[in-house]
mmCIF file of C-alpha atoms in Angstrom:
data_model
loop_
_atom_site.group_PDB
_atom_site.id
_atom_site.type_symbol
_atom_site.label_atom_id
_atom_site.label_comp_id
_atom_site.label_asym_id
_atom_site.label_seq_id
_atom_site.Cartn_x
_atom_site.Cartn_y
_atom_site.Cartn_z
ATOM 1 C CA UNK A 23 27.884 -105.239 155.858
ATOM 2 C CA UNK A 24 29.154 -106.370 152.454
ATOM 3 C CA UNK A 25 25.859 -105.878 150.831
ATOM 4 C CA UNK A 26 25.595 -102.360 152.470
ATOM 5 C CA UNK A 27 28.918 -101.513 150.438
ATOM 6 C CA UNK A 28 27.486 -102.643 147.453
ATOM 7 C CA UNK A 29 24.380 -100.961 147.791
ATOM 8 C CA UNK A 30 26.199 -97.746 148.616
ATOM 9 C CA UNK A 31 28.484 -98.266 145.287
ATOM 10 C CA UNK A 32 24.730 -98.510 143.281
ATOM 11 C CA UNK A 33 23.694 -95.547 144.840
ATOM 12 C CA UNK A 34 26.937 -93.565 143.927
ATOM 13 C CA UNK A 35 27.019 -94.676 140.383
ATOM 14 C CA UNK A 36 23.029 -94.202 140.424
ATOM 15 C CA UNK A 37 23.309 -90.516 141.438
ATOM 16 C CA UNK A 38 26.494 -89.945 139.071
ATOM 17 C CA UNK A 39 24.314 -91.242 136.099
ATOM 18 C CA UNK A 40 21.460 -88.818 137.233
ATOM 19 C CA UNK A 41 24.002 -85.849 137.546
ATOM 20 C CA UNK A 42 25.211 -86.636 134.013
ATOM 21 C CA UNK A 43 21.859 -86.874 132.514
ATOM 22 C CA UNK A 44 20.682 -83.756 133.991
ATOM 23 C CA UNK A 45 23.425 -81.673 132.654
ATOM 24 C CA UNK A 46 22.154 -79.417 129.550
ATOM 25 C CA UNK A 47 22.867 -80.372 125.632
ATOM 26 C CA UNK A 48 25.442 -77.905 124.373
ATOM 27 C CA UNK A 49 24.073 -75.430 121.891
ATOM 28 C CA UNK A 50 23.855 -76.309 118.227
ATOM 29 C CA UNK A 51 26.141 -73.835 116.267
ATOM 30 C CA UNK A 52 24.924 -71.254 114.067
ATOM 31 C CA UNK A 53 24.555 -71.991 110.121
ATOM 32 C CA UNK A 54 27.013 -69.622 108.451
ATOM 33 C CA UNK A 55 25.043 -67.210 106.404
ATOM 34 C CA UNK A 56 26.818 -66.903 103.138
ATOM 35 C CA UNK A 57 26.561 -63.310 101.310
ATOM 36 C CA UNK A 58 24.271 -63.396 98.531
ATOM 37 C CA UNK A 59 25.935 -63.038 94.937
ATOM 38 C CA UNK A 60 25.491 -59.851 93.049
ATOM 39 C CA UNK A 61 22.371 -60.616 90.725
ATOM 40 C CA UNK A 62 22.625 -60.592 87.013
ATOM 41 C CA UNK A 63 19.795 -57.775 87.174
ATOM 42 C CA UNK A 64 21.990 -55.380 89.518
ATOM 43 C CA UNK A 65 25.002 -56.197 87.464
ATOM 44 C CA UNK A 66 22.916 -54.898 84.579
ATOM 45 C CA UNK A 67 22.575 -52.010 86.448
ATOM 46 C CA UNK A 68 25.887 -51.177 86.866
ATOM 47 C CA UNK A 69 27.219 -51.920 83.074
ATOM 48 C CA UNK A 70 25.137 -51.828 79.976
ATOM 49 C CA UNK A 71 25.768 -53.997 77.156
ATOM 50 C CA UNK A 72 28.346 -52.016 75.671
ATOM 51 C CA UNK A 73 30.219 -52.442 78.838
ATOM 52 C CA UNK A 74 30.183 -48.656 79.811
ATOM 53 C CA UNK A 75 28.299 -47.293 82.754
ATOM 54 C CA UNK A 76 24.792 -48.811 83.134
ATOM 55 C CA UNK A 77 21.297 -47.042 84.096
ATOM 56 C CA UNK A 78 22.586 -46.547 87.587
ATOM 57 C CA UNK A 79 24.545 -44.011 86.642
ATOM 58 C CA UNK A 80 21.827 -41.997 84.145
ATOM 59 C CA UNK A 81 22.571 -38.535 84.404
ATOM 60 C CA UNK A 82 25.730 -39.001 85.479
ATOM 61 C CA UNK A 83 28.836 -38.507 82.980
ATOM 62 C CA UNK A 84 32.522 -39.068 82.854
ATOM 63 C CA UNK A 85 34.158 -35.935 82.185
ATOM 64 C CA UNK A 86 30.962 -33.969 83.107
ATOM 65 C CA UNK A 87 30.004 -32.205 85.992
ATOM 66 C CA UNK A 88 30.220 -33.615 89.355
ATOM 67 C CA UNK A 89 27.530 -35.661 90.533
ATOM 68 C CA UNK A 90 24.396 -33.875 92.322
ATOM 69 C CA UNK A 91 23.931 -34.591 95.921
ATOM 70 C CA UNK A 92 20.571 -36.715 94.940
ATOM 71 C CA UNK A 93 22.672 -38.820 92.467
ATOM 72 C CA UNK A 94 25.358 -39.687 94.795
ATOM 73 C CA UNK A 95 22.625 -40.869 97.437
ATOM 74 C CA UNK A 96 20.980 -42.916 94.917
ATOM 75 C CA UNK A 97 24.320 -44.815 94.151
ATOM 76 C CA UNK A 98 25.226 -45.302 97.705
ATOM 77 C CA UNK A 99 21.980 -46.658 98.417
ATOM 78 C CA UNK A 100 22.431 -49.275 95.466
ATOM 79 C CA UNK A 101 26.068 -50.143 96.719
ATOM 80 C CA UNK A 102 24.721 -50.567 100.314
ATOM 81 C CA UNK A 103 21.835 -52.982 99.203
ATOM 82 C CA UNK A 104 24.102 -55.004 97.034
ATOM 83 C CA UNK A 105 27.438 -54.966 99.133
ATOM 84 C CA UNK A 106 29.207 -53.762 96.603
ATOM 85 C CA UNK A 107 31.839 -50.760 96.685
ATOM 86 C CA UNK A 108 31.460 -47.843 94.061
ATOM 87 C CA UNK A 109 33.355 -44.650 94.395
ATOM 88 C CA UNK A 110 33.017 -41.273 92.475
ATOM 89 C CA UNK A 111 36.330 -39.462 91.403
ATOM 90 C CA UNK A 112 35.771 -35.811 91.026
ATOM 91 C CA UNK A 113 38.549 -33.655 90.415
ATOM 92 C CA UNK A 114 37.731 -29.678 90.571
ATOM 93 C CA UNK A 115 33.936 -29.940 90.009
ATOM 94 C CA UNK A 116 34.377 -32.548 86.902
ATOM 95 C CA UNK A 117 34.174 -36.540 87.428
ATOM 96 C CA UNK A 118 36.994 -38.194 86.025
ATOM 97 C CA UNK A 119 36.203 -41.626 86.948
ATOM 98 C CA UNK A 120 33.953 -44.207 88.160
ATOM 99 C CA UNK A 121 35.433 -47.364 90.278
ATOM 100 C CA UNK A 122 33.394 -50.543 91.167
ATOM 101 C CA UNK A 123 34.428 -53.435 93.072
ATOM 102 C CA UNK A 124 32.699 -56.381 94.356
ATOM 103 C CA UNK A 125 33.709 -59.578 96.162
ATOM 104 C CA UNK A 126 31.985 -63.074 95.520
ATOM 105 C CA UNK A 127 32.001 -64.910 98.978
ATOM 106 C CA UNK A 128 31.682 -68.620 99.794
ATOM 107 C CA UNK A 129 33.367 -71.674 98.581
ATOM 108 C CA UNK A 130 33.291 -71.009 95.015
ATOM 109 C CA UNK A 131 33.343 -67.277 94.741
ATOM 110 C CA UNK A 132 35.417 -67.338 91.630
ATOM 111 C CA UNK A 133 32.552 -68.650 89.564
ATOM 112 C CA UNK A 134 30.749 -65.568 90.288
ATOM 113 C CA UNK A 135 33.599 -63.321 89.357
ATOM 114 C CA UNK A 136 34.372 -65.351 86.068
ATOM 115 C CA UNK A 137 30.380 -64.675 85.160
ATOM 116 C CA UNK A 138 30.550 -61.109 85.974
ATOM 117 C CA UNK A 139 33.786 -60.594 83.959
ATOM 118 C CA UNK A 140 32.662 -62.104 81.216
ATOM 119 C CA UNK A 141 29.721 -59.944 80.993
ATOM 120 C CA UNK A 142 31.980 -56.703 81.141
ATOM 121 C CA UNK A 143 34.015 -58.091 78.091
ATOM 122 C CA UNK A 144 36.638 -60.498 79.589
ATOM 123 C CA UNK A 145 39.029 -61.484 76.630
ATOM 124 C CA UNK A 146 40.340 -64.917 76.072
ATOM 125 C CA UNK A 147 43.490 -65.962 74.369
ATOM 126 C CA UNK A 148 41.283 -68.305 72.164
ATOM 127 C CA UNK A 149 41.376 -67.109 68.472
ATOM 128 C CA UNK A 150 38.338 -69.170 66.830
ATOM 129 C CA UNK A 151 34.761 -70.363 67.981
ATOM 130 C CA UNK A 152 35.013 -73.410 70.122
ATOM 131 C CA UNK A 153 38.868 -73.174 70.466
ATOM 132 C CA UNK A 154 40.670 -73.638 73.973
ATOM 133 C CA UNK A 155 42.049 -70.581 75.516
ATOM 134 C CA UNK A 156 42.551 -69.108 78.632
ATOM 135 C CA UNK A 157 40.805 -65.938 80.059
ATOM 136 C CA UNK A 158 42.586 -62.782 80.920
ATOM 137 C CA UNK A 159 42.494 -61.454 83.999
ATOM 138 C CA UNK A 160 43.243 -58.031 82.670
ATOM 139 C CA UNK A 161 41.516 -56.229 80.054
ATOM 140 C CA UNK A 162 40.482 -52.729 78.355
ATOM 141 C CA UNK A 163 37.768 -51.524 76.384
ATOM 142 C CA UNK A 164 36.713 -48.207 74.987
ATOM 143 C CA UNK A 165 33.443 -46.895 74.254
ATOM 144 C CA UNK A 166 32.464 -46.343 70.322
ATOM 145 C CA UNK A 167 33.057 -42.464 70.442
ATOM 146 C CA UNK A 168 36.527 -43.172 72.202
ATOM 147 C CA UNK A 169 35.759 -40.942 75.168
ATOM 148 C CA UNK A 170 35.596 -43.498 77.947
ATOM 149 C CA UNK A 171 37.950 -45.947 78.613
ATOM 150 C CA UNK A 172 36.999 -48.957 80.912
ATOM 151 C CA UNK A 173 39.750 -50.970 82.658
ATOM 152 C CA UNK A 174 38.905 -54.509 84.190
ATOM 153 C CA UNK A 175 40.562 -56.917 86.579
ATOM 154 C CA UNK A 176 39.821 -60.107 88.378
ATOM 155 C CA UNK A 177 41.737 -61.776 91.429
ATOM 156 C CA UNK A 178 40.289 -64.685 92.226
ATOM 157 C CA UNK A 179 36.810 -63.727 93.601
ATOM 158 C CA UNK A 180 36.812 -60.374 93.508
ATOM 159 C CA UNK A 181 36.253 -57.659 90.366
ATOM 160 C CA UNK A 182 37.536 -54.235 89.950
ATOM 161 C CA UNK A 183 36.243 -52.428 87.069
ATOM 162 C CA UNK A 184 37.424 -48.538 86.626
ATOM 163 C CA UNK A 185 35.820 -45.919 83.701
ATOM 164 C CA UNK A 186 37.837 -43.031 83.024
ATOM 165 C CA UNK A 187 38.156 -40.483 80.421
ATOM 166 C CA UNK A 188 40.161 -42.001 77.450
ATOM 167 C CA UNK A 189 43.199 -40.184 76.315
ATOM 168 C CA UNK A 190 43.396 -38.883 72.698
ATOM 169 C CA UNK A 191 46.581 -39.393 70.817
ATOM 170 C CA UNK A 192 48.181 -35.809 71.320
ATOM 171 C CA UNK A 193 47.332 -36.633 75.330
ATOM 172 C CA UNK A 194 49.051 -39.682 75.371
ATOM 173 C CA UNK A 195 51.829 -38.276 73.475
ATOM 174 C CA UNK A 196 52.053 -35.589 76.314
ATOM 175 C CA UNK A 197 52.029 -37.770 78.899
ATOM 176 C CA UNK A 198 54.378 -39.936 77.644
ATOM 177 C CA UNK A 199 57.114 -37.754 76.777
ATOM 178 C CA UNK A 200 56.536 -36.109 80.367
ATOM 179 C CA UNK A 201 58.107 -39.578 81.723
ATOM 180 C CA UNK A 202 61.238 -39.022 80.188
ATOM 181 C CA UNK A 203 63.904 -38.062 82.739
ATOM 182 C CA UNK A 204 61.857 -39.010 85.994
ATOM 183 C CA UNK A 205 63.067 -41.604 88.372
ATOM 184 C CA UNK A 206 61.669 -45.112 87.499
ATOM 185 C CA UNK A 207 62.441 -48.593 86.211
ATOM 186 C CA UNK A 208 61.492 -50.173 83.006
ATOM 187 C CA UNK A 209 58.010 -51.620 82.819
ATOM 188 C CA UNK A 210 54.785 -50.690 82.067
ATOM 189 C CA UNK A 211 52.902 -47.218 82.953
ATOM 190 C CA UNK A 212 49.233 -47.714 82.753
ATOM 191 C CA UNK A 213 46.967 -45.130 80.523
ATOM 192 C CA UNK A 214 43.856 -44.902 79.275
ATOM 193 C CA UNK A 215 44.892 -45.358 75.803
ATOM 194 C CA UNK A 216 43.972 -49.284 74.708
ATOM 195 C CA UNK A 217 44.984 -51.071 71.701
ATOM 196 C CA UNK A 218 41.765 -52.745 70.772
ATOM 197 C CA UNK A 219 43.344 -55.387 68.640
ATOM 198 C CA UNK A 220 45.673 -56.706 71.223
ATOM 199 C CA UNK A 221 44.077 -56.497 74.885
ATOM 200 C CA UNK A 222 46.115 -59.571 75.895
ATOM 201 C CA UNK A 223 49.737 -57.340 75.133
ATOM 202 C CA UNK A 224 50.820 -55.220 78.330
ATOM 203 C CA UNK A 225 51.294 -52.421 76.079
ATOM 204 C CA UNK A 226 47.434 -52.046 75.592
ATOM 205 C CA UNK A 227 47.101 -50.761 78.962
ATOM 206 C CA UNK A 228 49.620 -48.023 78.565
ATOM 207 C CA UNK A 229 53.163 -47.264 77.669
ATOM 208 C CA UNK A 230 56.273 -49.560 78.276
ATOM 209 C CA UNK A 231 59.256 -47.651 79.596
ATOM 210 C CA UNK A 232 62.821 -48.028 79.119
ATOM 211 C CA UNK A 233 65.438 -47.041 81.848
ATOM 212 C CA UNK A 234 69.054 -46.238 82.314
ATOM 213 C CA UNK A 235 70.811 -45.705 85.858
ATOM 214 C CA UNK A 236 67.322 -45.629 87.384
ATOM 215 C CA UNK A 237 65.646 -42.688 85.113
ATOM 216 C CA UNK A 238 63.221 -43.317 82.424
ATOM 217 C CA UNK A 239 65.247 -42.967 79.274
ATOM 218 C CA UNK A 240 62.386 -43.920 76.727
ATOM 219 C CA UNK A 241 58.793 -45.069 75.939
ATOM 220 C CA UNK A 242 57.264 -47.290 73.686
ATOM 221 C CA UNK A 243 53.798 -46.694 72.449
ATOM 222 C CA UNK A 244 51.462 -49.207 70.891
ATOM 223 C CA UNK A 245 49.371 -47.065 68.266
ATOM 224 C CA UNK A 246 45.537 -47.645 68.123
ATOM 225 C CA UNK A 247 44.597 -49.045 64.461
ATOM 226 C CA UNK A 248 41.931 -46.075 64.163
ATOM 227 C CA UNK A 249 44.434 -43.464 64.894
ATOM 228 C CA UNK A 250 46.748 -44.889 62.052
ATOM 229 C CA UNK A 251 44.122 -45.535 59.399
ATOM 230 C CA UNK A 252 42.832 -42.041 60.020
ATOM 231 C CA UNK A 253 42.907 -39.567 56.827
ATOM 232 C CA UNK A 254 41.590 -36.312 58.770
ATOM 233 C CA UNK A 255 43.943 -34.081 61.082
ATOM 234 C CA UNK A 256 43.438 -36.707 64.004
ATOM 235 C CA UNK A 257 45.540 -39.302 61.949
ATOM 236 C CA UNK A 258 48.889 -39.929 63.695
ATOM 237 C CA UNK A 259 50.701 -38.655 60.838
ATOM 238 C CA UNK A 260 49.126 -35.323 60.744
ATOM 239 C CA UNK A 261 49.590 -35.269 64.560
ATOM 240 C CA UNK A 262 53.102 -36.309 64.501
ATOM 241 C CA UNK A 263 54.004 -33.838 61.612
ATOM 242 C CA UNK A 264 52.507 -30.975 63.442
ATOM 243 C CA UNK A 265 54.410 -31.829 66.763
ATOM 244 C CA UNK A 266 57.872 -33.153 65.193
ATOM 245 C CA UNK A 267 57.769 -31.769 61.776
ATOM 246 C CA UNK A 268 58.949 -33.928 58.841
ATOM 247 C CA UNK A 269 60.183 -37.480 59.319
ATOM 248 C CA UNK A 270 62.796 -39.211 57.725
ATOM 249 C CA UNK A 271 61.770 -42.504 55.904
ATOM 250 C CA UNK A 272 64.055 -45.408 55.566
ATOM 251 C CA UNK A 273 63.576 -48.364 53.038
ATOM 252 C CA UNK A 274 61.732 -50.349 55.408
ATOM 253 C CA UNK A 275 59.025 -47.401 55.995
ATOM 254 C CA UNK A 276 60.343 -46.451 59.470
ATOM 255 C CA UNK A 277 59.949 -42.904 60.248
ATOM 256 C CA UNK A 278 62.439 -40.916 62.478
ATOM 257 C CA UNK A 279 62.263 -37.539 64.106
ATOM 258 C CA UNK A 280 65.054 -35.900 65.681
ATOM 259 C CA UNK A 281 64.700 -32.716 67.994
ATOM 260 C CA UNK A 282 66.998 -30.948 70.294
ATOM 261 C CA UNK A 283 66.223 -33.651 73.112
ATOM 262 C CA UNK A 284 64.440 -36.508 71.424
ATOM 263 C CA UNK A 285 64.448 -39.440 68.806
ATOM 264 C CA UNK A 286 61.278 -40.386 67.747
ATOM 265 C CA UNK A 287 60.725 -43.849 65.266
ATOM 266 C CA UNK A 288 57.567 -44.781 64.256
ATOM 267 C CA UNK A 289 57.770 -48.888 63.088
ATOM 268 C CA UNK A 290 55.075 -49.596 60.853
ATOM 269 C CA UNK A 291 56.449 -53.299 60.705
ATOM 270 C CA UNK A 292 55.184 -54.152 64.176
ATOM 271 C CA UNK A 293 51.781 -55.564 65.159
ATOM 272 C CA UNK A 294 50.354 -53.192 66.470
ATOM 273 C CA UNK A 295 52.438 -50.291 65.079
ATOM 274 C CA UNK A 296 54.374 -48.712 67.780
ATOM 275 C CA UNK A 297 56.068 -45.140 68.480
ATOM 276 C CA UNK A 298 59.361 -45.094 70.462
ATOM 277 C CA UNK A 299 60.191 -41.887 72.193
ATOM 278 C CA UNK A 300 63.942 -41.568 73.404
ATOM 279 C CA UNK A 301 66.035 -39.089 75.113
ATOM 280 C CA UNK A 302 69.010 -37.895 73.008
#
């Protein structure tokens, strides 16, 4: 009887072993498929060597007519094929801007973002060749004819670029003056009027506002060096004189204009030269 019990136990154990080994093995996990990065060739289609719109946008002009259906379809197909976002901003039948964004995936996506940003003219705080500096996450570039403004941003593994019409100095003055009296706090209001010699300064992206009691009371504009040095009617002095009249100039060279509602000062001792418009 004892032998039978031992034999029965052995049978149970053996049967259990066969039952465990007969179970199917769990399926292996699917390998993750990392999204391919934007290639240098594709990046070259989006932005040219001058950081302006590349060959992909041939026949498309900022400030020109809205892109045709064929151009829109071609650009949209490129965006889908390369997993990027491209938006065409059209107002009243005019192309006012192009917006581009790409996100680099994977564990080291920030490296791809850094490479593309440098291709797009991302500046550094280094002031000499070989010096160590910090790459800036925000920068602006303007075309040689000052007609197109490019604004770049890097946020870890994402790069965003916007091309818009650059403001002329009179247009900048109109927009800046229009802020005075509106609701708001002091800070930077972005406008497509970069100060090329100092892209690391916040003022290079627009105007700096001053506020009192929750309303904008003044704006500070950093003037482009080209506007200051120009001797034609486009020069800053000719534009300001036509707009505000003859200034009062003190011993330090500061120019001051007074109108019924504004006090305007141009301080040439700052770098870059600043123009301040304040409510009286």
